[in-house]
XYZ file of C-alpha atoms in Angstrom:
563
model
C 90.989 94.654 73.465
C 89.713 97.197 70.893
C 91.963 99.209 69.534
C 91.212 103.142 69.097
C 93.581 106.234 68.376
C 91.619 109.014 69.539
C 89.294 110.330 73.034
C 86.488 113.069 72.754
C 85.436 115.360 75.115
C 82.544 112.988 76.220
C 84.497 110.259 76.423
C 87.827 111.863 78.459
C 84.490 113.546 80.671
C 83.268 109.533 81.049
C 86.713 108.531 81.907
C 87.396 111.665 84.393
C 84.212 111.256 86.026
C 84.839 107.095 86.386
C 88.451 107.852 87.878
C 87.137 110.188 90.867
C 84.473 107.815 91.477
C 87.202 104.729 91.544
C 89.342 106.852 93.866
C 85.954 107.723 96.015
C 85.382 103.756 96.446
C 88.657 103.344 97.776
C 89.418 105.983 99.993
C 89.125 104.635 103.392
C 91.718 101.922 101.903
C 93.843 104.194 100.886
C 93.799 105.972 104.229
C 94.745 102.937 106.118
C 98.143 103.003 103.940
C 99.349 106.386 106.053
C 102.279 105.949 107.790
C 101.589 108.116 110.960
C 98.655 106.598 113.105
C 97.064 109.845 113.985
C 93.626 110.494 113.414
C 93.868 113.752 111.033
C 92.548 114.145 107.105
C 94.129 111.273 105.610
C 95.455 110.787 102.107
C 92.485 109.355 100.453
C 89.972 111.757 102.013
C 92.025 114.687 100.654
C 92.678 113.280 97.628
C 89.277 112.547 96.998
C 87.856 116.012 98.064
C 90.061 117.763 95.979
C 89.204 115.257 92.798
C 85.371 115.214 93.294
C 85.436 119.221 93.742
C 86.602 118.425 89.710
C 84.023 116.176 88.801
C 81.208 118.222 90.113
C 82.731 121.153 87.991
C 82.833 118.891 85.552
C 79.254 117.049 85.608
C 78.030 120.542 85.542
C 79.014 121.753 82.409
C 76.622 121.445 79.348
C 77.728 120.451 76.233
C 81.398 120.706 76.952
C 84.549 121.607 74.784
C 87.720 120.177 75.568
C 88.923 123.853 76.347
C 85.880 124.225 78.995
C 86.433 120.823 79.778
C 90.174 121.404 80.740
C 89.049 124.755 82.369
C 86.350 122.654 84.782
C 89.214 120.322 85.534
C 91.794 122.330 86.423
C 89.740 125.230 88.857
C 87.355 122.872 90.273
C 90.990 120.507 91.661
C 92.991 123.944 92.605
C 89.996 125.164 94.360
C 89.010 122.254 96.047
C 92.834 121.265 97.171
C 93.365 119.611 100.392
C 95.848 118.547 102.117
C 99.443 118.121 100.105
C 98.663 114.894 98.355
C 95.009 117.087 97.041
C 97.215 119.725 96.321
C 99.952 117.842 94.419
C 96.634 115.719 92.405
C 95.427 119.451 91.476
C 98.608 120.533 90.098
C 98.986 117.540 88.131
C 95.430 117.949 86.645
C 96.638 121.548 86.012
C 99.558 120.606 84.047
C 97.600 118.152 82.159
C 94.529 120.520 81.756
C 96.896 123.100 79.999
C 97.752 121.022 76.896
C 94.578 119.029 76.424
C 92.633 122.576 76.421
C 93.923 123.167 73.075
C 92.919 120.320 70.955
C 89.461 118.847 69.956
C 90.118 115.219 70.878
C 93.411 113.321 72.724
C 95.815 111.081 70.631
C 98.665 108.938 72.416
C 101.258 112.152 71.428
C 98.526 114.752 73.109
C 98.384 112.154 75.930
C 101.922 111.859 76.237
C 102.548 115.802 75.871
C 100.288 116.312 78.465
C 101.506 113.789 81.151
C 104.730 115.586 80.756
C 103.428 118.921 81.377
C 101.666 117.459 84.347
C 104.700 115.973 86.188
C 106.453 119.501 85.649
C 103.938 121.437 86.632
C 103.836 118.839 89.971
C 107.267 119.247 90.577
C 107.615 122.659 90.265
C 104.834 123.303 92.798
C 106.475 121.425 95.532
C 109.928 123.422 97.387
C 111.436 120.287 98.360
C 110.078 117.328 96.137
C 110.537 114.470 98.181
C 110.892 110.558 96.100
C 108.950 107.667 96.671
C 105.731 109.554 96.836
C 103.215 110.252 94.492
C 105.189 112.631 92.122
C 107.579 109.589 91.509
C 104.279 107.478 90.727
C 103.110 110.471 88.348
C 107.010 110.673 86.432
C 106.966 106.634 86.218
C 104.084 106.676 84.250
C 105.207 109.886 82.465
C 108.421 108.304 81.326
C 106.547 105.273 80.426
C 104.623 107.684 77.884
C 107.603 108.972 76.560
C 108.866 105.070 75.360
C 105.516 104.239 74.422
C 104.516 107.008 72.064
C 107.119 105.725 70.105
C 105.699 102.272 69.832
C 101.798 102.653 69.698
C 98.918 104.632 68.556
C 96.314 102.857 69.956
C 95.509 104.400 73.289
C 94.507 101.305 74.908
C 97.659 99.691 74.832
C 99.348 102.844 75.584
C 97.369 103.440 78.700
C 97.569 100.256 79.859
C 101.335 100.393 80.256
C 101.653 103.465 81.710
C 99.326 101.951 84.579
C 101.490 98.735 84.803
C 104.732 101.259 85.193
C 102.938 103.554 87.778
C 101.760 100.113 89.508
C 105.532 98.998 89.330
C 106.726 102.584 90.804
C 104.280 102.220 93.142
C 105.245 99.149 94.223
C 109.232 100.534 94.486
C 108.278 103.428 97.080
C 108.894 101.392 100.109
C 112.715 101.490 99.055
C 112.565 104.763 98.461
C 111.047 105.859 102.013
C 112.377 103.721 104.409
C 109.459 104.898 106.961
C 107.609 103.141 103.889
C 109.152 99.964 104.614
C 109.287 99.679 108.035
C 105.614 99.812 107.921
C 105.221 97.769 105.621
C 102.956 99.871 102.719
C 103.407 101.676 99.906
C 103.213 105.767 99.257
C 99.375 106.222 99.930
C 99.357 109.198 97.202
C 100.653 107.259 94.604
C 98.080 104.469 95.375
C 95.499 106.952 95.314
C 96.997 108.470 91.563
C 96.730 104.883 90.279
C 93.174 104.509 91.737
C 92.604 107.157 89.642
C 94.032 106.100 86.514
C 93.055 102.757 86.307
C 89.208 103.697 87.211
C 89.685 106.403 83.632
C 90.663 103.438 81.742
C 88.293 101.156 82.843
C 85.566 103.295 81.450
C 87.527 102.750 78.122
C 87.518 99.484 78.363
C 83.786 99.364 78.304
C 83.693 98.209 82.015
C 80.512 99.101 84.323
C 81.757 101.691 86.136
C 79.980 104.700 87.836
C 79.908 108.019 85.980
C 77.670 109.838 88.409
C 78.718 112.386 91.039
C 77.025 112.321 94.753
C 74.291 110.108 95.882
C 71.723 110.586 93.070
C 71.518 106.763 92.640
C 70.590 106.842 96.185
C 68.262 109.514 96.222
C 66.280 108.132 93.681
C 66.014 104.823 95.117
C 64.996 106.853 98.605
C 62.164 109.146 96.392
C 60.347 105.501 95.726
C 60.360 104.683 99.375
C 59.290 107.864 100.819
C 57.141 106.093 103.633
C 59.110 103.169 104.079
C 60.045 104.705 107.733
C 57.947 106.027 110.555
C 60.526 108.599 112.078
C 62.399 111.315 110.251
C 65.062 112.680 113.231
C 67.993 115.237 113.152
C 70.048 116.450 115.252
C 73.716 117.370 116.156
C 75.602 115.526 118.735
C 78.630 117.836 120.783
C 81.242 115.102 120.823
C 82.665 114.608 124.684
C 85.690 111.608 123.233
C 88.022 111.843 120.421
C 85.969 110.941 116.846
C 88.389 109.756 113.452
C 87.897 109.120 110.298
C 87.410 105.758 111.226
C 84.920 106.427 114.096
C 82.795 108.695 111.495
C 82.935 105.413 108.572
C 81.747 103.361 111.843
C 79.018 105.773 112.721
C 77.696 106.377 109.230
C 77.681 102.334 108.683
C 75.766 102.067 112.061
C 73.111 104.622 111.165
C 72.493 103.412 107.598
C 72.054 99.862 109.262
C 69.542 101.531 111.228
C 67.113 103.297 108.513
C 67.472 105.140 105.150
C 68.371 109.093 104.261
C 71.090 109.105 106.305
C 72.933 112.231 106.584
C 76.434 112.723 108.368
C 78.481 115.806 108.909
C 81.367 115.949 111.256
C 82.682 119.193 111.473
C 85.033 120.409 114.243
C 83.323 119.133 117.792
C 80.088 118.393 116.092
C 78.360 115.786 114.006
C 75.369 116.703 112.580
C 72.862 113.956 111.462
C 69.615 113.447 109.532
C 68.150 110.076 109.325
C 64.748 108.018 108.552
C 64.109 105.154 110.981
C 61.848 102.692 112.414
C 64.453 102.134 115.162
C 64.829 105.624 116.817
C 65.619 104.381 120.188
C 68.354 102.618 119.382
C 69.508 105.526 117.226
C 69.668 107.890 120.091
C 71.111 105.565 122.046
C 73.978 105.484 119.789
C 73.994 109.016 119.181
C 74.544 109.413 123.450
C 77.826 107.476 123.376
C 79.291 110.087 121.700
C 78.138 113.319 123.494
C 75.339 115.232 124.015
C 72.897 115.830 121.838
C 71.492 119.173 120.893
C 69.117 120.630 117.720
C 66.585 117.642 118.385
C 63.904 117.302 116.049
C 61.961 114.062 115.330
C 58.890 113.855 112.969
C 56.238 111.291 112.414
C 56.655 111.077 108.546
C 53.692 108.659 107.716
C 51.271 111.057 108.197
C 52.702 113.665 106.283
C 53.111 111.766 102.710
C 50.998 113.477 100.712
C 52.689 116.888 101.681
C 56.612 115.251 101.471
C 55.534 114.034 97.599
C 53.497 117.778 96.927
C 56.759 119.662 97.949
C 60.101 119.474 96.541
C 61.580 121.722 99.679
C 60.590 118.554 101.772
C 62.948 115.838 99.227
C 65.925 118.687 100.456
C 65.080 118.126 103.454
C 68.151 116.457 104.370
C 70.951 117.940 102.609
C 69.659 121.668 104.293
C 69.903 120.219 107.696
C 73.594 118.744 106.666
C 74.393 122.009 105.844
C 72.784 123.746 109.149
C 75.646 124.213 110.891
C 77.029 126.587 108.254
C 73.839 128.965 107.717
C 74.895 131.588 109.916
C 78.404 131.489 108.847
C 77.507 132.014 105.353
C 74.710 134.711 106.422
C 76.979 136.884 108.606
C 78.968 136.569 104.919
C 76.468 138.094 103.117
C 75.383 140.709 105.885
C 79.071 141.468 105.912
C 79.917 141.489 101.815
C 76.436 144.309 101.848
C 77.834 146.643 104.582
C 79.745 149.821 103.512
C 83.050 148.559 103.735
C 86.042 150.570 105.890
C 89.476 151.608 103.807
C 91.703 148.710 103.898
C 94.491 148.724 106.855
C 97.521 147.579 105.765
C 98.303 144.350 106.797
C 95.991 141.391 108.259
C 95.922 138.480 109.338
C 94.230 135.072 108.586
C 94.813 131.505 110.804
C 93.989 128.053 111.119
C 92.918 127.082 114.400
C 90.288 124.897 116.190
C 89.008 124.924 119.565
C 87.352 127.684 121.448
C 90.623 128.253 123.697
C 93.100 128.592 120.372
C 90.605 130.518 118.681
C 90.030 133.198 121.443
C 93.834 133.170 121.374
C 94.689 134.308 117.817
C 91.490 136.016 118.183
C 92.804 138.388 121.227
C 96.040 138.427 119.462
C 94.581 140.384 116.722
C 93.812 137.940 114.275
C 90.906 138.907 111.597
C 89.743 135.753 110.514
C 89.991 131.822 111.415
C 89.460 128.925 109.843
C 87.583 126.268 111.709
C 89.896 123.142 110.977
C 93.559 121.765 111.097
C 94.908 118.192 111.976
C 91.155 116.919 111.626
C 90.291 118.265 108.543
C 92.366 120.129 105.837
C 90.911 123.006 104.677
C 90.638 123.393 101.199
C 92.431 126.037 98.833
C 89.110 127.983 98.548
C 88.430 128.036 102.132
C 91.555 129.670 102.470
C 90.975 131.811 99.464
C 87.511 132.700 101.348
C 88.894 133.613 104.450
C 91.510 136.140 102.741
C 88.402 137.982 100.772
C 86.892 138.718 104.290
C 90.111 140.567 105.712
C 89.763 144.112 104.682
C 93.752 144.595 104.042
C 96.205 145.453 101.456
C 98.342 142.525 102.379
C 97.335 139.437 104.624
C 99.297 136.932 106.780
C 98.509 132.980 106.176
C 99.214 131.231 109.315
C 98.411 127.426 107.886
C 99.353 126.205 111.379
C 99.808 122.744 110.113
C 102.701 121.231 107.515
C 99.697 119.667 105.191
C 97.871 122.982 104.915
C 100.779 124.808 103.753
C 100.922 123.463 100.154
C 96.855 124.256 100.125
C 97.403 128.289 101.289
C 100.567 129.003 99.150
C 98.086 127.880 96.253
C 95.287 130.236 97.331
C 97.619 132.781 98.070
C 98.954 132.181 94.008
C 95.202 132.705 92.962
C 94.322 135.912 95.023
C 94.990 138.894 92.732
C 94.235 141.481 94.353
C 95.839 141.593 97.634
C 99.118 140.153 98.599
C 99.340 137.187 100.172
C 102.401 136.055 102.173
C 101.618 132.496 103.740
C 104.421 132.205 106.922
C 105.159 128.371 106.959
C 103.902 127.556 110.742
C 103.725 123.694 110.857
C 101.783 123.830 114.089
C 99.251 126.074 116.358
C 102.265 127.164 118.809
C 103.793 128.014 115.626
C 101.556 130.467 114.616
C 101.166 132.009 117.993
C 104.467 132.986 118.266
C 104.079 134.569 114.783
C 101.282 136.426 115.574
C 103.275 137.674 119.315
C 105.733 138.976 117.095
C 103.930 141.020 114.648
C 105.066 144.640 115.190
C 101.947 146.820 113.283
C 104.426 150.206 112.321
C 106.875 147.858 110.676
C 106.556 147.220 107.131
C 105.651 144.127 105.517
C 108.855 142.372 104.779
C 109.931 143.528 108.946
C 107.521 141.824 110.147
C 107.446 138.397 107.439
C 111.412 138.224 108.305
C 111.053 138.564 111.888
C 108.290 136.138 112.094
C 109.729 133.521 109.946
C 112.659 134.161 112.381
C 110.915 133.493 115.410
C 108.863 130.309 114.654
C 112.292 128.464 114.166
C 113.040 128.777 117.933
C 109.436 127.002 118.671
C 109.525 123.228 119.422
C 106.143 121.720 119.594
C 105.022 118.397 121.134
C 101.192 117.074 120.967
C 99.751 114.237 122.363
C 97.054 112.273 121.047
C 96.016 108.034 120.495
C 96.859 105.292 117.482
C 94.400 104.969 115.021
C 96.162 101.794 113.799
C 98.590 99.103 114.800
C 101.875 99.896 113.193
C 105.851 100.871 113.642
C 107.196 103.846 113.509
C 110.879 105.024 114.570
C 111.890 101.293 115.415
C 108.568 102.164 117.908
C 105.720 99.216 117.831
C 102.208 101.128 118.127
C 99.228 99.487 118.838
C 95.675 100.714 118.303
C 95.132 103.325 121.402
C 98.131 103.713 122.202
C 98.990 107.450 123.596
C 101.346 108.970 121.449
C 103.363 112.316 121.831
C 104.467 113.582 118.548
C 107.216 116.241 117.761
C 108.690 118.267 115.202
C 110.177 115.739 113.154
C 108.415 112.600 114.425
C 107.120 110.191 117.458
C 108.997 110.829 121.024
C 106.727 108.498 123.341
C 104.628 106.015 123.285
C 102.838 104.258 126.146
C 99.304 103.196 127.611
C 99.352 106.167 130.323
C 98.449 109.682 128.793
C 100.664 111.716 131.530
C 103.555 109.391 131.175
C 103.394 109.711 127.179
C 103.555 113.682 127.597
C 106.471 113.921 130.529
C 108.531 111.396 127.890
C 107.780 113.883 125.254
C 109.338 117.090 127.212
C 112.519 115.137 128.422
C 113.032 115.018 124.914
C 112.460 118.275 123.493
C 113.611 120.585 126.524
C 117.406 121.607 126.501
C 119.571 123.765 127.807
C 118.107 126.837 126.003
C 114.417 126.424 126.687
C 113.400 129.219 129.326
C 109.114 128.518 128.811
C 107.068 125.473 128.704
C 103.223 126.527 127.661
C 100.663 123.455 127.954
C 97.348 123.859 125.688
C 94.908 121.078 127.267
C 92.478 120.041 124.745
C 88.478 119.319 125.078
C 88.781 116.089 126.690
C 91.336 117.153 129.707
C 89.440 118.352 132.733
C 91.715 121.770 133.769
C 92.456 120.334 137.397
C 94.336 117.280 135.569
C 95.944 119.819 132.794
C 97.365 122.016 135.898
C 98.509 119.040 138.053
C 100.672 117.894 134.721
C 101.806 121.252 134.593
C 103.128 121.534 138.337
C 104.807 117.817 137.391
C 106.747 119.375 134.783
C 107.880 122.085 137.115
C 108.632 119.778 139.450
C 110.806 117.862 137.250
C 112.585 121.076 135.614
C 112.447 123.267 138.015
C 114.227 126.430 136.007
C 111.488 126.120 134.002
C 108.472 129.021 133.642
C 105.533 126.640 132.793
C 102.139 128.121 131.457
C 98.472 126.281 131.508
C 95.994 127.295 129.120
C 92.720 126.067 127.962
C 92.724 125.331 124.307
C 89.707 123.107 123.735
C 91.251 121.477 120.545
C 89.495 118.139 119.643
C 91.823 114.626 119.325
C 94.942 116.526 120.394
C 94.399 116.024 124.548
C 97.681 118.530 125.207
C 99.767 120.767 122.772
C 102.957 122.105 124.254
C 104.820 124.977 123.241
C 108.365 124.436 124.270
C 110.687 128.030 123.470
C-alpha cells in the first residue's frame, strides 16, 4: 500500500464522490438492517438522498477550491437532509466541511481536526443523543484519529484504521441497543457511515470505483441504442394496495427486465413511469396490478428516429415526464412568487400530511401550506425550507407530524433568516391536529407554542399497517404481512386479521382518562368497514365518544387518535 501524506481538492472530490456512490450501491441493504418492519423512508434511502444532494453540488462545481469544495459539501447535505440518520450524515459533513474549508490540501492532523469537529457538531445537533447508533460509529472512528495522528503520517494507514474501529463500533451497537440485538443487526446508520467511508478510501487505494453522479453511464449506453425498442410508453398508475420501498425496487427490476429508459417515480399514491419496450402488453399488465392507470401515452418510436437523434428535447424525454407530476406545483410557485404579495399576518402555519382526507383537514383547520409526504417518504430540509418561503407570515408553525422529520424541520427552521420558525415536535398526524385545534389567533406567539406543546402530550396515537420483513420486536415474532398496530413508544398487536390487530391496539392505549376515540381510515379501507370498526369499539367501551373520518393516507389502513 502506497504511502502518501497529503489529499487535494480533486482527489478528496474523487473520494467524496466514490463514498456517495458506495453508499448508493448499498442502500436497499442497508434498509433491510431497520429494526421496525414498516414500510416508511428507510435508513439507507435517507441517507443516500441527503449524501447524493452533496455530490451533485459537488460534481457541479468547476475547478473547485477546497473552501468551495467544503461549501458544496456542507449546503448541498443540510439542504438535502432526510430523515434523522440524513440529517445526523449532514451535520457531520458540516462539522467536517468547517475545518477542511480552510486549508489547500488534507494531512492526517487536518483529517483528524476535522473528524473531531464533525462528531461535535453531530452531537450537538441531536437533544437527546442516543448510543449505539451512528454518532457512536462517527466518535469510534474519531477517537481512533485522535491515537493515530500520533503514530502516522501517511493517510492510508491512518484511514484504514479509523475504518477498522468504526467497523468494530459498528459491530458493538447490538449491545448497546438491545432492540439491536433482539433482531439480530447492527445500527443501520452506522452501517451506512462506514459504507461511506470505506467507498472514499477505496478511491485512494486506486480501486475501480464509480465517480459519476446519476445515470449518465446509462444514458449514454441508451443514446447508442435509440431504436433498439418499438414502443416508447408513459404513464402514471393511482395505486389501489399498499406500495414499499421494496415493492418500488421490485417494480423498477420488473420494468427494466422488460425494455430500456426506464423511468420510476413513486410519489404519494402515484407512480409515474416512462419506459422503452418491445413487450408493452406485458408491461401494462403489470402496471394494472397495482391500480389504475391514468396519463397514457404510447408512441411508435421506430419511425420517428431521425427526429429523436435531430432533437435534444426528445433524449429528455424521459426525465420531463418523471418530473410531470410536479409541473403544476412548481408553476402555481412561480405564478404565486410574481403576484403582488399581501402584508404578512402574523403567524402561519406549515404541516406534513398525506392523503386527501388529512390534507383537507389541516387544510380547513387553517393551515397555509402542506407538504405532500410523511411515514413514506421524508421530506427533505429544503422542502421544508420551501414550504416556509410560501407562507406569507412573520412567524410560522412546523408541524413535522412524524418523529424522523423533526430533526429535518428544526434544521430548516435554523437556516430560514428571515422569519421565525418554531417547529412544535408532533411525532404523528393526530399530533399535529390537535396542535392546530388549539391555536388561538389573538394570542401571541409563545401562548399559543406553550399551549400547543401542552396539548399534544395528552394525544396517544395508534396506526395500523403490514410487515415489510420477518423479524422480532418487543419479545413479538413478525412475519412478512403481518398486520401490525403501532403506538407511541412501540408495537401493541400483531396478528393476521386487520380488525383484530386494531381492537388489540385500543385495549392498550385507552384508560381511564380517555373521553374520545377518532378513527382516520386510510385509502385502502372501504368507509362501510371503517364505520363498522368504529361501532365495535363503541361497543366494547361504551363511555367512549368515537369519531370516523376519511383520511385517505396510503400504507397506514387506520390512524387513531386516542385523547
Amino acid at each position: 500500500m502506497k504511502e502518501i501524506s497529503s489529499i487535494n481538492v480533486s482527489q478528496f472530490a474523487n473520494a467524496f464522490l466514490a463514498g456517495a456512490n458506495n453508499l448508493e450501491s448499498k442502500k436497499e441493504w442497508i434498509n433491510e438492517l431497520n429494526v421496525f418492519p414498516v414500510p416508511d423512508g428507510d435508513t439507507g434511502t435517507n441517507m443516500c438522498m441527503t449524501i447524493m444532494s452533496a455530490a451533485k453540488a459537488v460534481s457541479e462545481l468547476e475547478d473547485p477550491t477546497m473552501k468551495t469544495l467544503a461549501k458544496a459539501i456542507s449546503s448541498g447535505s443540510l439542504r438535502g437532509a432526510r430523515g434523522n440518520s440524513g440529517v445526523i450524515l449532514s451535520q457531520l459533513f458540516r462539522g467536517f466541511s468547517k475545518v477542511i474549508g480552510k486549508y489547500d490540501a488534507i494531512d492526517v492532523d487536518i483529517l483528524c481536526e476535522a473528524m473531531q469537529k464533525s462528531v461535535e457538531t453531530a452531537y450537538k445537533a441531536v437533544m437527546k443523543p442516543k448510543e449505539g447508533t451512528i454518532l457512536t460509529v462517527a466518535r469510534g472512528a474519531a477517537d481512533k484519529a485522535l491515537e493515530m495522528v500520533e503514530v502516522t503520517d501517511d493517510l492510508n494507514y491512518f484511514i484504514d484504521e479509523v475504518i477498522k474501529e468504526a467497523e468494530i463500533v459498528l459491530a458493538k451497537t447490538p449491545d448497546m441497543l438491545p432492540v439491536l440485538k433482539q433482531a439480530g443487526v447492527v445500527d443501520s446508520g452506522g452501517q451506512g457511515l462506514v459504507c461511506v467511508l470505506q467507498g472514499g478510501y477505496d478511491y485512494l487505494l486506486g480501486k475501480d470505483v464509480k465517480l459519476t453522479i446519476g445515470d449518465d453511464d446509462e444514458k449514454k449506453k441508451e443514446v447508442s441504442n435509440e431504436v433498439q425498442y418499438t414502443y416508447h410508453a408513459d404513464f402514471v398508475i393511482n395505486l389501489s394496495k399498499s406500495f414499499s420501498n421494496k415493492n418500488e425496487q421490485e417494480l423498477r427490476a420488473f420494468m427494466e427486465s422488460m425494455g430500456g429508459r426506464v423511468r420510476i417515480n413513486w410519489e404519494g399514491n402515484e407512480i409515474s413511469v416512462s419506459i422503452r419496450t418491445d413487450l408493452l402488453g406485458e408491461v401494462i399488465n403489470k402496471a394494472l396490478e397495482l391500480g389504475v392507470l391514468t396519463n397514457i401515452d404510447i408512441k411508435n418510436i421506430q419511425s420517428e428516429y431521425e427526429k429523436t437523434l435531430r432533437s435534444e428535447s426528445s433524449k429528455k424525454a424521459a426525465s420531463e415526464i418523471a418530473e410531470a407530476t410536479t409541473s403544476n406545483t412548481d408553476n402555481k410557485s412561480k405564478e404565486d412568487n410574481n403576484a403582488p404579495k399581501e402584508p404578512p399576518k402574523e403567524m402561519g402555519f406549515v404541516s406534513v400530511s398525506i392523503g386527501e382526507g388529512m390534507n383537507s383537514i389541516f387544510t380547513e383547520l387553517g393551515c397555509d401550506y402542506i407538504i405532500e409526504g410523511g411515514q413514506t417518504m421524508n421530506p427533505s430540509t429544503d422542502d421544508v425550507l420551501s414550504a416556509i418561503d410560501n407562507v406569507n407570515a412573520k412567524n410560522v408553525f412546523v408541524l413535522p407530524n412524524n418523529k424522523n422529520i423533526i430533526l429535518a424541520a428544526n434544521q430548516a427552521a435554523s437556516l430560514c433568516d428571515d422569519k421565525n420558525v418554531i417547529v412544535l415536535p408532533t411525532k404523528t398526524i393526530p399530533q399535529g391536529i390537535t396542535a392546530i385545534i388549539n391555536f388561538i389567533p389573538d394570542q401571541s406567539v409563545e401562548e399559543n407554542q406553550s399551549r400547543m406543546e401542552e396539548e399534544i402530550k395528552n394525544v396517544k396515537t395508534g396506526q395500523v399497517t403490514y410487515a415489510v420483513r420477518d423479524t422480532v420486536i418487543d419479545d413479538k415474532e413478525i412475519s412478512e404481512g403481518d398486520y401490525m398496530g403501532i403506538g407511541d413508544a412501540g408495537i401493541l398487536a400483531v396478528d393476521k386479521d386487520m380488525n383484530k390487530v386494531f381492537l388489540d391496539m385500543i385495549r392498550e392505549m385507552v384508560d381511564d382518562s380517555t373521553a374520545i376515540v377518532t378513527i382516520y381510515y386510510g385509502d385502502e379501507v372501504k368507509e362501510k368497514d371503517a364505520v363498522a370498526l368504529g361501532k365495535q369499539v363503541e361497543e366494547d367501551f361504551d363511555s367512549l365518544e368515537v369519531e370516523v373520518q376519511a383520511g385517505g393516507q396510503p400504507v397506514y389502513y387506520y390512524v387513531a387518535s386516542v385523547e
